[in-house]
Short mmCIF file of C-alpha atoms in Angstrom, two decimals:
data_model
loop_
_atom_site.label_atom_id
_atom_site.label_comp_id
_atom_site.label_asym_id
_atom_site.label_seq_id
_atom_site.Cartn_x
_atom_site.Cartn_y
_atom_site.Cartn_z
CA MET A 367 -10.18 -25.56 22.93
CA LYS A 368 -13.35 -24.18 24.49
CA ILE A 369 -12.46 -20.67 23.34
CA GLU A 370 -11.68 -21.87 19.80
CA GLY A 371 -14.94 -23.79 19.71
CA ALA A 372 -16.89 -20.75 20.88
CA VAL A 373 -15.25 -18.54 18.25
CA LEU A 374 -15.98 -21.09 15.53
CA GLU A 375 -19.59 -21.33 16.68
CA ILE A 376 -19.95 -17.55 16.56
CA LEU A 377 -18.47 -17.42 13.06
CA MET A 378 -20.78 -20.17 11.86
CA SER A 379 -23.74 -18.31 13.34
CA GLY A 380 -23.00 -15.44 11.00
CA GLY A 381 -24.06 -17.48 7.99
CA TRP A 382 -22.51 -17.87 4.56
CA LEU A 383 -21.56 -14.18 4.34
CA MET A 384 -18.85 -14.84 6.91
CA VAL A 385 -16.92 -16.69 4.18
CA PRO A 386 -16.19 -13.58 2.02
CA ILE A 387 -15.65 -11.47 5.14
CA ILE A 388 -13.05 -13.92 6.48
CA ALA A 389 -11.45 -14.13 3.02
CA CYS A 390 -11.22 -10.32 2.93
CA SER A 391 -9.59 -10.30 6.36
CA ILE A 392 -6.93 -12.80 5.23
CA VAL A 393 -6.18 -10.83 2.05
CA SER A 394 -6.07 -7.59 4.04
CA LEU A 395 -3.57 -9.01 6.53
CA ALA A 396 -1.41 -10.33 3.69
CA ILE A 397 -1.37 -6.93 1.94
CA ILE A 398 -0.59 -5.05 5.16
CA GLY A 399 2.31 -7.38 5.95
CA GLU A 400 3.68 -7.20 2.41
CA ARG A 401 3.46 -3.40 2.28
CA PHE A 402 5.22 -3.02 5.62
CA TRP A 403 8.01 -5.16 4.22
CA SER A 404 8.18 -3.47 0.81
CA LEU A 405 7.78 0.17 1.89
CA ASN A 406 10.84 0.12 4.10
CA SER A 407 12.43 3.55 3.83
CA GLU A 408 15.96 2.16 3.88
CA LYS A 409 15.18 -0.12 0.91
CA ILE A 410 13.60 2.66 -1.12
CA LEU A 411 15.81 5.60 -0.09
CA PRO A 412 19.25 4.20 0.83
CA ARG A 413 21.27 6.62 2.89
CA GLU A 414 24.23 8.31 1.27
CA LEU A 415 23.24 7.02 -2.18
CA VAL A 416 23.24 10.50 -3.73
CA SER A 417 26.62 11.35 -2.20
CA SER A 418 28.14 8.07 -3.44
CA VAL A 419 26.78 8.68 -6.95
CA TRP A 420 28.17 12.22 -6.86
CA SER A 421 31.57 10.90 -5.81
CA LEU A 422 31.56 8.48 -8.74
CA HIS A 423 30.53 11.29 -11.08
CA LYS A 424 33.36 13.56 -9.92
CA ALA A 425 35.82 10.69 -10.39
CA ASN A 426 34.44 10.04 -13.92
CA GLN A 427 33.56 6.48 -12.92
CA LEU A 428 29.85 6.54 -13.77
CA ASP A 429 30.04 4.18 -16.73
CA ASN A 430 27.10 2.23 -18.19
CA SER A 431 27.62 -0.80 -15.95
CA LYS A 432 27.53 1.33 -12.79
CA VAL A 433 24.42 3.18 -13.99
CA ARG A 434 22.68 -0.15 -14.66
CA SER A 435 23.71 -1.38 -11.22
CA LEU A 436 22.40 1.85 -9.71
CA SER A 437 19.09 1.47 -11.53
CA ASN A 438 18.64 -2.06 -10.16
CA SER A 439 19.72 -1.22 -6.62
CA SER A 440 16.61 0.58 -5.34
CA PRO A 441 13.68 2.77 -6.43
CA LEU A 442 15.76 5.88 -5.67
CA GLY A 443 18.63 4.42 -7.69
CA ARG A 444 16.26 3.88 -10.60
CA VAL A 445 15.15 7.53 -10.48
CA LEU A 446 18.73 8.76 -10.22
CA ALA A 447 19.81 6.55 -13.12
CA ALA A 448 17.07 8.05 -15.31
CA GLY A 449 18.54 11.51 -14.78
CA ILE A 450 22.15 10.40 -15.22
CA ILE A 451 21.40 8.66 -18.53
CA ASN A 452 20.06 11.96 -19.90
CA GLN A 453 22.66 14.31 -18.38
CA SER A 454 24.05 15.17 -21.83
CA HIS A 455 20.64 16.53 -22.92
CA GLY A 456 20.49 19.36 -20.39
CA ARG A 457 18.85 20.11 -17.08
CA GLU A 458 15.21 20.19 -18.25
CA ILE A 459 15.44 16.83 -20.02
CA MET A 460 17.01 15.35 -16.89
CA ARG A 461 14.14 16.71 -14.79
CA GLU A 462 11.53 15.34 -17.17
CA SER A 463 13.19 11.92 -17.17
CA ILE A 464 13.31 11.89 -13.38
CA GLU A 465 9.64 12.89 -13.11
CA GLU A 466 8.57 10.28 -15.67
CA VAL A 467 10.41 7.44 -13.92
CA GLY A 468 9.26 8.83 -10.56
CA ARG A 469 5.64 8.39 -11.63
CA GLN A 470 6.35 4.80 -12.64
CA VAL A 471 8.05 4.10 -9.32
CA ALA A 472 5.16 5.73 -7.43
CA HIS A 473 2.73 3.46 -9.25
CA GLU A 474 4.77 0.42 -8.22
CA LEU A 475 4.94 1.59 -4.61
CA GLU A 476 1.13 1.80 -4.59
CA ARG A 477 0.85 -1.87 -5.52
CA TYR A 478 -2.04 -3.66 -3.76
CA LEU A 479 -3.24 -0.46 -2.08
CA ASN A 480 -6.31 -0.27 -4.31
CA SER A 481 -7.17 -3.81 -3.24
CA LEU A 482 -6.78 -2.82 0.42
CA GLY A 483 -9.01 0.21 -0.15
CA THR A 484 -11.60 -1.97 -1.86
CA ILE A 485 -11.64 -4.36 1.10
CA ALA A 486 -12.11 -1.40 3.45
CA SER A 487 -15.12 -0.34 1.33
CA ILE A 488 -16.86 -3.65 0.72
CA THR A 489 -16.59 -5.40 4.08
CA PRO A 490 -19.03 -2.99 5.81
CA LEU A 491 -21.42 -3.59 2.91
CA LEU A 492 -21.07 -7.35 3.35
CA GLY A 493 -21.81 -6.86 7.04
CA LEU A 494 -24.84 -4.73 6.17
CA LEU A 495 -26.04 -7.37 3.75
CA GLY A 496 -25.72 -9.93 6.55
CA THR A 497 -27.79 -7.63 8.76
CA VAL A 498 -30.53 -7.40 6.13
CA ILE A 499 -30.57 -11.17 5.61
CA GLY A 500 -30.66 -11.71 9.38
CA MET A 501 -33.63 -9.34 9.77
CA ILE A 502 -35.43 -11.04 6.89
CA ASN A 503 -34.99 -14.32 8.77
CA VAL A 504 -36.36 -12.67 11.92
CA PHE A 505 -39.49 -11.43 10.17
CA ALA A 506 -39.93 -14.78 8.46
CA ALA A 507 -39.77 -16.48 11.89
CA ILE A 508 -42.28 -13.99 13.31
CA THR A 509 -44.63 -14.66 10.40
CA ALA A 510 -44.37 -18.42 10.87
CA ASN A 511 -44.30 -18.68 14.69
CA GLY A 512 -45.33 -15.34 16.14
CA VAL A 513 -43.31 -13.47 18.76
CA GLY A 514 -44.04 -15.70 21.72
CA ASP A 515 -40.80 -17.71 21.60
CA PRO A 516 -37.62 -15.56 21.70
CA THR A 517 -35.40 -18.50 20.71
CA VAL A 518 -37.07 -18.57 17.30
CA LEU A 519 -35.89 -15.00 16.67
CA ALA A 520 -32.42 -15.43 18.15
CA GLY A 521 -30.86 -17.01 15.04
CA GLY A 522 -31.70 -14.13 12.72
CA ILE A 523 -30.75 -11.45 15.23
CA SER A 524 -27.47 -13.23 15.97
CA GLN A 525 -26.64 -13.44 12.26
CA ALA A 526 -27.39 -9.73 11.82
CA LEU A 527 -25.14 -8.65 14.68
CA ILE A 528 -22.25 -11.03 13.95
CA THR A 529 -21.91 -10.13 10.26
CA THR A 530 -22.13 -6.42 11.00
CA ALA A 531 -19.47 -6.60 13.72
CA SER A 532 -17.23 -8.81 11.58
CA GLY A 533 -17.48 -6.53 8.56
CA MET A 534 -16.61 -3.46 10.63
CA SER A 535 -13.75 -5.31 12.37
CA VAL A 536 -12.13 -5.95 8.98
CA ALA A 537 -12.98 -2.57 7.44
CA ILE A 538 -11.65 -0.30 10.20
CA PRO A 539 -8.02 -1.55 10.31
CA SER A 540 -7.99 -1.96 6.52
CA LEU A 541 -8.98 1.68 6.06
CA MET A 542 -6.47 2.85 8.67
CA PHE A 543 -3.58 1.04 6.99
CA TYR A 544 -4.75 2.08 3.52
CA ARG A 545 -4.54 5.74 4.55
CA TYR A 546 -1.22 5.16 6.30
CA PHE A 547 0.40 3.49 3.29
CA ARG A 548 -0.92 6.09 0.86
CA GLY A 549 0.61 8.82 2.99
CA LYS A 550 3.89 6.90 3.24
CA VAL A 551 4.06 6.42 -0.53
CA ASP A 552 3.46 10.15 -1.12
CA GLU A 553 6.21 10.99 1.37
CA LEU A 554 8.67 8.56 -0.21
CA VAL A 555 7.97 9.85 -3.72
CA ILE A 556 8.52 13.46 -2.65
CA LYS A 557 11.82 12.52 -0.99
CA MET A 558 12.96 10.55 -4.05
CA GLU A 559 12.27 13.43 -6.42
CA SER A 560 13.97 15.85 -4.02
CA GLU A 561 17.11 13.70 -3.84
CA ALA A 562 17.17 13.23 -7.62
CA LEU A 563 16.76 16.95 -8.31
CA LYS A 564 19.51 17.64 -5.80
CA LEU A 565 21.82 15.47 -7.91
CA VAL A 566 20.76 17.28 -11.09
CA GLU A 567 21.62 20.64 -9.53
CA MET A 568 24.99 19.33 -8.33
CA MET A 569 25.84 18.00 -11.79
CA HIS A 570 25.04 21.38 -13.34
CA GLY A 571 27.08 23.33 -10.79
CA GLU A 572 24.04 24.89 -9.12
CA ARG A 573 24.63 23.19 -5.79
CA GLU A 574 27.54 21.90 -3.77
#
């Protein structure tokens, strides 16, 4: 309880700017957790999906119901289904369909990442604003009471340091995970398009 009370006291010493900083930290944690769950490679790129689709194609079992089921199964399935639907229109049309749906899927995989990037950008600024407000309070105290009593200045200095440290503590991990998830999305999109184009080449006899 003593530790919790000390932490609460420190947070309260940071002033009202701690409220948006804490809110940003909660939102950031929620986004990071959700993206870890959603950007699971096995969910997005199921193993052996291309080979199973190819087996169905060779057996002439890729009817409309199976293509719809494929489209709803995973992001990769959605990209593959886009190509299969247009297989009668030739290789180039299949490629264009795959690329178009791939861009849509990529946009969906990037969900909430802009918000995470925004948090990484604004929390240091909130901390800096807290620093400025804290220093204003320090100079106001100096003007009113002089510099003889250090305790008069402690409140403003404490606010300046706490908000700065809090803002950076939220911004650093948010930026790290933002970069990580952006890289992961790019990697997943490249793999999806590669798997889909592999299927196109197999359907047109250009690959075994």
